[in-house]
Coordinates of C-alpha atoms and ligand atoms in Angstrom, one line a residue:
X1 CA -22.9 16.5 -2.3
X2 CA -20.6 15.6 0.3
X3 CA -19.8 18.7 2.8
X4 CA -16.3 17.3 4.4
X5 CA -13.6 16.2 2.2
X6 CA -11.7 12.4 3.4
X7 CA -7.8 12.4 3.0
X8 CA -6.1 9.0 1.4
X9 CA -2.6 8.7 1.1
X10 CA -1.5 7.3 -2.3
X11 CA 2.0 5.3 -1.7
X12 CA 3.4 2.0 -3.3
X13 CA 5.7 -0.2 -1.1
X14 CA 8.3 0.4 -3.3
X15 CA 11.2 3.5 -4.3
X16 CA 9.9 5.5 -7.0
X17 CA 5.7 5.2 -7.1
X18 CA 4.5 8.6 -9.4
X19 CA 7.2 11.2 -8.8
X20 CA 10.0 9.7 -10.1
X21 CA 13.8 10.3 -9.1
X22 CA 12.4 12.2 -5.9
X23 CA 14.1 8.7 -3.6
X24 CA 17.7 10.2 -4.8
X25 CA 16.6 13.3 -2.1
X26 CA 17.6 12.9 1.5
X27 CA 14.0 13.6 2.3
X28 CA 12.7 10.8 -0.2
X29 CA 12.8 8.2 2.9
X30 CA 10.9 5.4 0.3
X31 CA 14.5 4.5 -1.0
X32 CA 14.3 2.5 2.4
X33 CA 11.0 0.8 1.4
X34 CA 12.1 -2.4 2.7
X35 CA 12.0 -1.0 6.3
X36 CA 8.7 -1.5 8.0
X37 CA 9.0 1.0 10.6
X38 CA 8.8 3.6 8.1
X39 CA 5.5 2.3 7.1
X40 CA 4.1 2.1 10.4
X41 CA 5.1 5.7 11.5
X42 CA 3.9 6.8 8.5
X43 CA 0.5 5.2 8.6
X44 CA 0.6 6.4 13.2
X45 CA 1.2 10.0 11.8
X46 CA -1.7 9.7 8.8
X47 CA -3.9 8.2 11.8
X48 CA -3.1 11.1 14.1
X49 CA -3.0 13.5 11.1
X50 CA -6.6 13.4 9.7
X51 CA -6.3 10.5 7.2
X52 CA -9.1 8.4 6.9
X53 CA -7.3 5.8 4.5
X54 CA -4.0 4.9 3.3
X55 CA -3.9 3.4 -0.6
X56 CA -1.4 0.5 -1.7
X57 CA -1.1 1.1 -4.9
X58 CA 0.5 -1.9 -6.8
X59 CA 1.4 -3.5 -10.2
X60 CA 2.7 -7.1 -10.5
X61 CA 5.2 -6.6 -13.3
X62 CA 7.5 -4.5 -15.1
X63 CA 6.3 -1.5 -17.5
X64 CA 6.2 -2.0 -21.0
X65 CA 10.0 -1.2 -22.3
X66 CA 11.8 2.0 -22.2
X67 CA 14.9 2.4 -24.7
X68 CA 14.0 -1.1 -26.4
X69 CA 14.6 -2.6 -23.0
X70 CA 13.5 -2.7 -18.6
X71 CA 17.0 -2.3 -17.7
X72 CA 16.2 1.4 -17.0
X73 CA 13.1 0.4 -14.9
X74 CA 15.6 -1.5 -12.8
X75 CA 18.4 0.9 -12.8
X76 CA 15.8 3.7 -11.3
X77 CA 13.8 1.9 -9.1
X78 CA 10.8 2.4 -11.4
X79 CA 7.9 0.6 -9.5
X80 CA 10.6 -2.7 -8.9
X81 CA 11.6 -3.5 -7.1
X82 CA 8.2 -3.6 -4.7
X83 CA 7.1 -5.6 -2.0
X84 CA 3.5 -7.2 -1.7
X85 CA 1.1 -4.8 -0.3
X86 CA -1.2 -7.2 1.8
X87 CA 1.8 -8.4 4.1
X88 CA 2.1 -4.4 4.4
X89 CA -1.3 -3.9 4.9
X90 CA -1.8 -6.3 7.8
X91 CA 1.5 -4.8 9.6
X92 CA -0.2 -1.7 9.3
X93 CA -3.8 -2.6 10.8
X94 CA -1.7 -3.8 13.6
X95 CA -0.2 -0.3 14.3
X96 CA -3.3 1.6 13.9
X97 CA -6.6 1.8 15.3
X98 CA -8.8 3.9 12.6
X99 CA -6.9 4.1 9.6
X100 CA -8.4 2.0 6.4
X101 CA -6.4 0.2 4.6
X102 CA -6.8 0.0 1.0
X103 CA -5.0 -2.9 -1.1
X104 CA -4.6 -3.1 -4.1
X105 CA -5.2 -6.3 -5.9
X106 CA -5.7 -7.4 -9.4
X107 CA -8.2 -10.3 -10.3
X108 CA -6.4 -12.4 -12.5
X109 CA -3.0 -12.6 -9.5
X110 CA -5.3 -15.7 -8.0
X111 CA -8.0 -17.8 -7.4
X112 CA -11.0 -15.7 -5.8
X113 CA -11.6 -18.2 -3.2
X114 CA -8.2 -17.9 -1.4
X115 CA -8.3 -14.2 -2.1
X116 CA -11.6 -13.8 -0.5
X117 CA -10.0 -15.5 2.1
X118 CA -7.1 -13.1 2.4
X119 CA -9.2 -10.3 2.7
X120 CA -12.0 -11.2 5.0
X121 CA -8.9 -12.1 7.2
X122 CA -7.4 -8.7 6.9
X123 CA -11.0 -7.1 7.7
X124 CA -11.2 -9.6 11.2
X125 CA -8.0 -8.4 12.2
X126 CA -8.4 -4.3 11.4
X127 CA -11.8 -4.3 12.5
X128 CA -13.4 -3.6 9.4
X129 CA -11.1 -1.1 7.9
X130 CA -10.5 -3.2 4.6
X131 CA -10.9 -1.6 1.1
X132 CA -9.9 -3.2 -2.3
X133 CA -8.5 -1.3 -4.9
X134 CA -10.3 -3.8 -7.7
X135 CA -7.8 -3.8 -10.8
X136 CA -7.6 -5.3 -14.2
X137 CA -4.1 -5.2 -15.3
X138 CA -2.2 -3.0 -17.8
X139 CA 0.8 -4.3 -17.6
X140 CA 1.6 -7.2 -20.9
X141 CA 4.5 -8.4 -18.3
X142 CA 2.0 -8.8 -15.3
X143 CA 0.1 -11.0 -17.3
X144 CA 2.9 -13.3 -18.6
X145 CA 3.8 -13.7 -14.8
X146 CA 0.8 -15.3 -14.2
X147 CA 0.5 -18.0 -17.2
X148 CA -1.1 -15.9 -20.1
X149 CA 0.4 -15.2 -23.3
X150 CA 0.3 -11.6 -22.8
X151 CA -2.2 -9.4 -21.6
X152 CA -5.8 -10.4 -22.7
X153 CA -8.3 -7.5 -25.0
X154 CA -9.5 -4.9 -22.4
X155 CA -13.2 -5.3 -22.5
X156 CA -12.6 -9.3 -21.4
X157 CA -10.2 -8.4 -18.7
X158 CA -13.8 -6.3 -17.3
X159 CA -15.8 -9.3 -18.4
X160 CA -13.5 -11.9 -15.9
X161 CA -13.6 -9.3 -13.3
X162 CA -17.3 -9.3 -13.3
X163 CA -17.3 -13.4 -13.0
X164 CA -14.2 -12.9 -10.2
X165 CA -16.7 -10.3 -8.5
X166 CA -19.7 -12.3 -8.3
X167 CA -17.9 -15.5 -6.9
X168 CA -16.5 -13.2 -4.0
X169 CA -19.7 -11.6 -3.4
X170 CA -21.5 -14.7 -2.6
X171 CA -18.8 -16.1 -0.3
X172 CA -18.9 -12.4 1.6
X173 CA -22.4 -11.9 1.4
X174 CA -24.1 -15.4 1.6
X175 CA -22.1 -18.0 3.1
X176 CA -22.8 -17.1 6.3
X177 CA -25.9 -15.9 8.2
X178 CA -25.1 -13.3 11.0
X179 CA -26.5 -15.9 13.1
X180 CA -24.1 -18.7 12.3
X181 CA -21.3 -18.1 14.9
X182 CA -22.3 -19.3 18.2
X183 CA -18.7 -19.7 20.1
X184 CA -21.1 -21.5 23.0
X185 CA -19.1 -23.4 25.3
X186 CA -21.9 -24.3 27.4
X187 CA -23.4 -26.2 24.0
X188 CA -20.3 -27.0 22.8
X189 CA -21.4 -25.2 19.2
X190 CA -19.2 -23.4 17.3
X191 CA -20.9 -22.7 14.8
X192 CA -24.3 -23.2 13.4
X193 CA -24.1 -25.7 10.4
X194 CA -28.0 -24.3 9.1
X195 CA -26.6 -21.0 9.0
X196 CA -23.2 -22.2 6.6
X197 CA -24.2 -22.4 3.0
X198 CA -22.0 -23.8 0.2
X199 CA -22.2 -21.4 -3.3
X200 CA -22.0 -24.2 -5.8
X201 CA -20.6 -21.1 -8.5
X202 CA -19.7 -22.6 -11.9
X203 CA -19.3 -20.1 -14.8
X204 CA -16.6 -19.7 -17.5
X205 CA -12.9 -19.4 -15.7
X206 CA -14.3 -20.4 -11.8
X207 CA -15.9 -22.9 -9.8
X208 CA -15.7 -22.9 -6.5
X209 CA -17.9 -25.2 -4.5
X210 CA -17.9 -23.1 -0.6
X211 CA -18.6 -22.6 2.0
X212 CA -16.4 -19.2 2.9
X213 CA -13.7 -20.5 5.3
X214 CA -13.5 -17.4 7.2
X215 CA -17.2 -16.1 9.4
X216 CA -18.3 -12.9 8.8
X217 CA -16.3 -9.7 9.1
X218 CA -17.4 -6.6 9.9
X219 CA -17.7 -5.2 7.1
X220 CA -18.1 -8.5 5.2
X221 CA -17.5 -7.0 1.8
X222 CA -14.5 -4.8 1.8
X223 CA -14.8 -1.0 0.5
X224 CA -14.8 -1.7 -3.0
X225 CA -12.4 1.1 -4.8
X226 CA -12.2 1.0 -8.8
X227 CA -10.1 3.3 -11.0
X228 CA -11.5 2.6 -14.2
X229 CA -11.6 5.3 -17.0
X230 CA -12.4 3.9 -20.1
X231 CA -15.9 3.6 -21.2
X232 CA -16.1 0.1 -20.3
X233 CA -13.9 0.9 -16.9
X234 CA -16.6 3.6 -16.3
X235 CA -19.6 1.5 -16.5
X236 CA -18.0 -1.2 -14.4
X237 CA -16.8 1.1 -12.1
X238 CA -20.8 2.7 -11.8
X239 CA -21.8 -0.9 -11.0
X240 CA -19.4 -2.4 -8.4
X241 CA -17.3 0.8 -6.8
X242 CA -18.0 2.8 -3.8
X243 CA -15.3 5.2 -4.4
X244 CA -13.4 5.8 -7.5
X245 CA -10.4 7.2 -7.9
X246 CA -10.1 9.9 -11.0
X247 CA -7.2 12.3 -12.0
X248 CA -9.1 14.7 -14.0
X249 CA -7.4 17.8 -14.6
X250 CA -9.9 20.5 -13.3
X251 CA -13.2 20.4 -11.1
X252 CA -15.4 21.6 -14.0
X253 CA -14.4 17.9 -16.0
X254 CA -14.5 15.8 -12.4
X255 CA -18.1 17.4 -11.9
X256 CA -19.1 16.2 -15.3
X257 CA -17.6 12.9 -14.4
X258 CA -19.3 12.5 -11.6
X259 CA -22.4 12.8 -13.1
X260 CA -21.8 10.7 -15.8
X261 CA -21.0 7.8 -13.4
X262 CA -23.5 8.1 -10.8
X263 CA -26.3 8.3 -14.0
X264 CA -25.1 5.2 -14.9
X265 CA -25.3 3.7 -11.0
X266 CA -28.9 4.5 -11.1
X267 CA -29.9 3.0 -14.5
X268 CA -28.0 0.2 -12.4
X269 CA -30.5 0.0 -9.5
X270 CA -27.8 2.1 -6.9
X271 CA -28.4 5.9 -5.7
X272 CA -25.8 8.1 -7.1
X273 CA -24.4 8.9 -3.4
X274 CA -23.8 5.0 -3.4
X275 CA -20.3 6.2 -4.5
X276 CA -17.8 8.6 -3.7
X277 CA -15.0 10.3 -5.8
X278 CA -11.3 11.0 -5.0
X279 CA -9.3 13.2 -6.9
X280 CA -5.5 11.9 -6.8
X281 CA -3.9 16.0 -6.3
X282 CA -0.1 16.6 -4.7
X283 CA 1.1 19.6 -3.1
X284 CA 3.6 22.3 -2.9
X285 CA 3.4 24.1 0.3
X286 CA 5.2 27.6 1.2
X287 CA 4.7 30.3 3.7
X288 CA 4.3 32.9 0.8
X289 CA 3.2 32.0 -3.1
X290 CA 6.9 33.1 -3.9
X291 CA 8.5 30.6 -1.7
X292 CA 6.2 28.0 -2.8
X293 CA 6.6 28.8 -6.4
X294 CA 10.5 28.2 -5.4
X295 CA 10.3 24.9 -3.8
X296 CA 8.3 23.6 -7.0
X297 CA 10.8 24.7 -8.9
X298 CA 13.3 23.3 -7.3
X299 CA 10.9 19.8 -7.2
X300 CA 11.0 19.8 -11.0
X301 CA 14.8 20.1 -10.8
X302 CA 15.5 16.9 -9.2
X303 CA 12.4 14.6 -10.7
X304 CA 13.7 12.2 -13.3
X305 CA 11.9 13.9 -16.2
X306 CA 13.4 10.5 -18.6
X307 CA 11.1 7.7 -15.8
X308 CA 8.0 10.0 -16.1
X309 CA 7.8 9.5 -19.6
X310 CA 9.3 5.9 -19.1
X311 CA 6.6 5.6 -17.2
X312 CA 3.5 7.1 -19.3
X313 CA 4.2 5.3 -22.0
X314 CA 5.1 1.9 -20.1
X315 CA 1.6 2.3 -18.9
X316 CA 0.7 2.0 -22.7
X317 CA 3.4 -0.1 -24.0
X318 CA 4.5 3.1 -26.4
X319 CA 8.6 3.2 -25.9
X320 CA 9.1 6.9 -25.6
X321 CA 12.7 6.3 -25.1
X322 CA 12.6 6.1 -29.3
X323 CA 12.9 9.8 -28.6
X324 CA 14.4 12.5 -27.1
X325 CA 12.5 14.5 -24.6
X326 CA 13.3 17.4 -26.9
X327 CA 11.2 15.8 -29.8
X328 CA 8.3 17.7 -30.8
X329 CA 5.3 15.4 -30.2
X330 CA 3.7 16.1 -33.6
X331 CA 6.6 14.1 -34.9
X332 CA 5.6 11.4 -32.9
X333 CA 1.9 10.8 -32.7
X334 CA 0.9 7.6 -32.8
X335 CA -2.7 6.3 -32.2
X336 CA -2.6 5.0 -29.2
X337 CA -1.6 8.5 -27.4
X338 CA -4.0 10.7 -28.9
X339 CA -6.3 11.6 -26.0
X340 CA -2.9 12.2 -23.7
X341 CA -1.5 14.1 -26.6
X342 CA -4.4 16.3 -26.9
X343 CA -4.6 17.6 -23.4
X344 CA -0.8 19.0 -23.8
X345 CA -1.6 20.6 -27.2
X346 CA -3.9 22.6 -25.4
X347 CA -1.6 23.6 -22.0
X348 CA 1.0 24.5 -24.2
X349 CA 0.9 28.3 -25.9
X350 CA 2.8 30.1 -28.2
X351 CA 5.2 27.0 -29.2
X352 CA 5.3 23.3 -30.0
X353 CA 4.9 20.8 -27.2
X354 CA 7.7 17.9 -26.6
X355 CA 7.5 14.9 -25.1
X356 CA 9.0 16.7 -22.2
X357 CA 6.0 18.7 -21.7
X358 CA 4.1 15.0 -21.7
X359 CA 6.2 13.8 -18.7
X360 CA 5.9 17.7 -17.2
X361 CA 2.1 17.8 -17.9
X362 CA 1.8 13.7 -16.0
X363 CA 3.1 15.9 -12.3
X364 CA 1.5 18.8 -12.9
X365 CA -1.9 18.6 -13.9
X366 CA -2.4 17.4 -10.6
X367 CA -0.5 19.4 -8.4
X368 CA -0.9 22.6 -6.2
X369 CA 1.4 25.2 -5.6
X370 CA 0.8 27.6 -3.1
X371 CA 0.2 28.5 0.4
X372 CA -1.9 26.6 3.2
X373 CA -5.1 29.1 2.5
X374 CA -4.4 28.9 -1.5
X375 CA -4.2 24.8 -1.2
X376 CA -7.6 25.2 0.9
X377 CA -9.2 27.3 -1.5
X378 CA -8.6 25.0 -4.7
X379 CA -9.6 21.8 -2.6
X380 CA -12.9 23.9 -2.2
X381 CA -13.8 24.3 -5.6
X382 CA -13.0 20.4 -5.8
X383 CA -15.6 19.6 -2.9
X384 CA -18.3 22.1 -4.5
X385 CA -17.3 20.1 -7.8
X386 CA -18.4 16.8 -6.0
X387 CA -15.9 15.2 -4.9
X388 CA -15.4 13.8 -1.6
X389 CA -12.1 13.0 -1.4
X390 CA -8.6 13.9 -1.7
X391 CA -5.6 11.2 -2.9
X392 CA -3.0 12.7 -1.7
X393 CA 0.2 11.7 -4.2
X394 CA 3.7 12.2 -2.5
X395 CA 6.7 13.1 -3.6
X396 CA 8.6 12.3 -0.4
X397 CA 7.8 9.6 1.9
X398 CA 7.2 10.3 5.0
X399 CA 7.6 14.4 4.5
X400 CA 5.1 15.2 2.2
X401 CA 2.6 14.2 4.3
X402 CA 4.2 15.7 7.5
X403 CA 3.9 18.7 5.8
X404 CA 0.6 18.5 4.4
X405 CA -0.6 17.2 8.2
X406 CA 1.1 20.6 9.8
X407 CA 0.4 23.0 7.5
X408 CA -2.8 22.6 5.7
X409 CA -4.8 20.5 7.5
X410 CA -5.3 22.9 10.3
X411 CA -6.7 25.4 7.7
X412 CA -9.4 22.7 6.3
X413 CA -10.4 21.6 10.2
X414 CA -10.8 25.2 11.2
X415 CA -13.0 25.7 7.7
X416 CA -14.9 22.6 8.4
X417 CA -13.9 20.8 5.8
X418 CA -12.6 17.8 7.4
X419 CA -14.9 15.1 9.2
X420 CA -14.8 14.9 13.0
X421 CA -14.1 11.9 14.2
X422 CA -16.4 9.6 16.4
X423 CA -15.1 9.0 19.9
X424 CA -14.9 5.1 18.7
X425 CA -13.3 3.4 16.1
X426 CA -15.0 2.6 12.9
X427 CA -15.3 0.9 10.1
X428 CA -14.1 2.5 6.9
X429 CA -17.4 1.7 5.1
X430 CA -19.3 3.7 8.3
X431 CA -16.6 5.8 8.2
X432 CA -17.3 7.1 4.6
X433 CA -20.6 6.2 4.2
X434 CA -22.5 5.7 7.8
X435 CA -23.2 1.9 7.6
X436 CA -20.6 -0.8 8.2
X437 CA -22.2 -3.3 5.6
X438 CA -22.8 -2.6 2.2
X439 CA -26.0 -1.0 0.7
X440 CA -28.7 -2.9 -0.3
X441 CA -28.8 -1.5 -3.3
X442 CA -25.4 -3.2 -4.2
X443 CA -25.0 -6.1 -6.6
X444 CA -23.9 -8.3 -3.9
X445 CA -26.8 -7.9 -1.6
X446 CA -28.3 -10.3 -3.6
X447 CA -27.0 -13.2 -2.3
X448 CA -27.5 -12.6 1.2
X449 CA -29.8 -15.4 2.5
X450 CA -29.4 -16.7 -1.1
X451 CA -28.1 -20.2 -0.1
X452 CA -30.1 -21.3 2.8
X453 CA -31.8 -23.9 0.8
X454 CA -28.4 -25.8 -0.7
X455 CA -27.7 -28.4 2.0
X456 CA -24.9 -30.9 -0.2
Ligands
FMN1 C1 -5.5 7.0 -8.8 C2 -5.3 5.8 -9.6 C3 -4.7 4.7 -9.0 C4 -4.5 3.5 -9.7 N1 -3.8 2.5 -9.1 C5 -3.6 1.4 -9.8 C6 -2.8 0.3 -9.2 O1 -2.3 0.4 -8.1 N2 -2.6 -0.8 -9.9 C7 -3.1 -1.0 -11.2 O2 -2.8 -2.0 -11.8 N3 -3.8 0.0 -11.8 C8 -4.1 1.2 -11.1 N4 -4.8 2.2 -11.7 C9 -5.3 2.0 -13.1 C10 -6.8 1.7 -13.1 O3 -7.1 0.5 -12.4 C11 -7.2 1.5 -14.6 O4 -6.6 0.4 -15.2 C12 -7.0 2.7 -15.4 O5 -7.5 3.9 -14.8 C13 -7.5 2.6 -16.8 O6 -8.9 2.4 -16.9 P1 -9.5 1.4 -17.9 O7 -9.0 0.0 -17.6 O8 -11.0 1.5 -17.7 O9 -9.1 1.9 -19.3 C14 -5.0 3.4 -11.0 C15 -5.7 4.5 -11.6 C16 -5.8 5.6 -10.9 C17 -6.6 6.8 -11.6

């Protein structure tokens, strides 16, 4: 069990990410997304704040409809319009000296040569602070962007990934020897030609003949973060991940994740510390409970109730706009919703929940309300649970983080719960898990030294 908890920041270079309506505030400072500075202060204050990461969350298309259309997606800044993450990402590594970086990318956007390419890149230039946020696709628009009839059957979207994965693994991990870059000018070698390997991959969707273009980077392999929750998503997630991202609603279900997952690491060959857990969680902060209680209050007062729900069931290509926010959901089930519906039929007591109390439920069940010593408390029970890591979900950007970085984090240094950092910069991997190159009880460790014998 991990004894410190690590702090990522969960943005989106775009105006509304998760709380939606919250960029219509003065203080919601993403309506200005387009503006780079407040990404670099932002990431500078994270840095200085305690932050080991910060996490580019992205989607490349629109939600499923919303009242038979996307105009409302449009109209309210709901995930688009949103700017590529990895331009973002390498402006950021710029500005910063220890902060990871974790980029989101999904593996049917392109080729996995160039983007192992892209990302050993990013990793030169941030000195190893490189995580990918490994994704699927949920979005039937996403997929039609990219030449496909619509979004391919769930289990095959994890079955490409697994081919995608394997062809990056061997450019990362065996195209290169350590000992291949020689930068000699007194022998005039660049680099060693016996320590480049071609990969020769051929398998259904890729072949890509190699070498890597790019030498080793530090980390070679980025941090590999998955999100996947289905069973499929879970058993993927158990092989490849070193950190997964959950949202469950309460420590006692993340601790019986967590077990779950990391059983099914080992049957896979991997120790069950191999991989971390955050748990995405925002905050409400007040000097007293009472004041704290206010300002949620007031939070739920100006969030766009209609692009939560727009949101939810864009997610799941359900159009919830069908329905008023009034409607009882037992007038609405549909198959597809049943697990989400279930958790609100049990929150809600003594009347009949409504698909308001689905878009309510989306915020809440992940958010604390209280003061610095109360937030510090529940994050506790969340580390004793397992977990080693907090994604921090904003409503405002940059203040929700300010405040989170002034008030609470003082109370989790002077418990202990936060890391000490090492008087140099490091990697994120030996950051988080004491060893800049993957473990080599990884999938990819495979292939180092794999291609020394293909000379062609
Ligand atoms: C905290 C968190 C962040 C996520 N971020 C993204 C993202 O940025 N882009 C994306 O396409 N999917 C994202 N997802 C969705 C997951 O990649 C995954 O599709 C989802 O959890 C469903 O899992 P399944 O595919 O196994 O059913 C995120 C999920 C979680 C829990």
């Amino acid at each position: 069990m991990s004894k410190t908890l690590s702090l990522t920041a969960f943005v989106m270079n775009t105006a509304s990410h998760i709380v939606h309506g919250t960029w219509r505030d003065p203080r919601g400072k993403q309506r200005d997304f387009n503006d780079l500075s407040l990404w670099t202060s932002l990431a500078k204050e994270l840095e200085d704040g305690g932050f080991d990461t910060i996490f580019l969350a992205d989607v490349v298309g629109l939600y499923g409809d919303y009242e038979g259309g996307w105009e409302a997606h449009v109209r309210n800044g709901l995930q688009v319009p949103s700017n590529d993450p990895f331009t973002l990402a390498s402006a950021i590594a710029a500005t910063t000296e220890r902060l990871g970086v974790a980029v989101t990318a999904g593996v049917f956007q392109q080729p996995p040569y160039n983007f192992a390419r892209q990302i050993s890149t990013l990793d030169h230039l941030s000195r190893g602070r490189v995580a990918w946020n490994i994704v699927t696709g949920y979005l039937e628009n996403g997929f039609r962007n990219y030449g496909y009839e619509g979004m391919l059957p769930h289990d095959e979207r994890y079955d490409t990934a697994e081919e995608y994965l394997d062809v990056l693994y061997k450019l990362w991990e065996g195209s290169w020897d350590d000992e291949a870059l020689k930068k000699d000018r007194k022998t005039g070698i660049y680099a060693d030609p016996a320590h480049v390997h071609k990969i020769h991959h051929e398998s259904k969707h890729y072949k890509v003949e190699g070498p890597h273009l790019v030498s080793p980077s530090p980390q070679r392999t980025p941090l590999l973060f998955q999100a996947g929750a289905s069973t499929r998503g879970k058993a993927f997630a158990a092989k490849h991940a070193e950190a997964i991202f959950i949202n469950t609603p309460s420590p006692k279900v993340a601790k019986s994740l967590i077990a779950e997952v990391r059983e099914i690491a080992v049957e896979n060959g991997r120790n069950g510390e191999d991989i971390q857990f955050f748990q995405g969680q925002s905050f409400v902060i007040g000097e007293t409970e009472e004041e704290a209680q206010k300002k949620a209050k007031e939070l739920d007062e100006i969030t766009d109730h209609k692009m939560m729900i727009a949101h939810i069931g864009g997610g799941m290509g359900i159009d919830f706009g069908k329905w008023d926010l009034d409607t009882p959901i037992e007038d609405i089930e549909t198959e597809g919703v049943r697990g989400i519906f279930n958790w609100i039929k049990q929150s809600v007591e003594g009347r009949k929940p409504t698909l308001r109390d689905v878009a309510d439920h989306h915020g809440k069940s992940t958010r604390i309300v209280g003061t610095p010593e109360q937030i510090a408390d529940r994050l506790e029970e969340w580390l004793d649970a397992g977990v080693s890591g907090i994604n921090v979900i904003n409503a405002f950007i940059p203040s929700s983080y300010t405040e989170f970085i002034e008030k609470v984090v003082p109370v989790l240094e002077e418990r202990g719960l936060l890391k000490e950092r090492e008087a140099k910069p490091e990697t994120l991997r030996g950051r988080l898990f004491g060893q800049d190159r993957l473990s080599e009880r990884h999938p990819a460790a495979k292939y180092r030294g794999a291609f020394g014998g293909v000379r062609s």
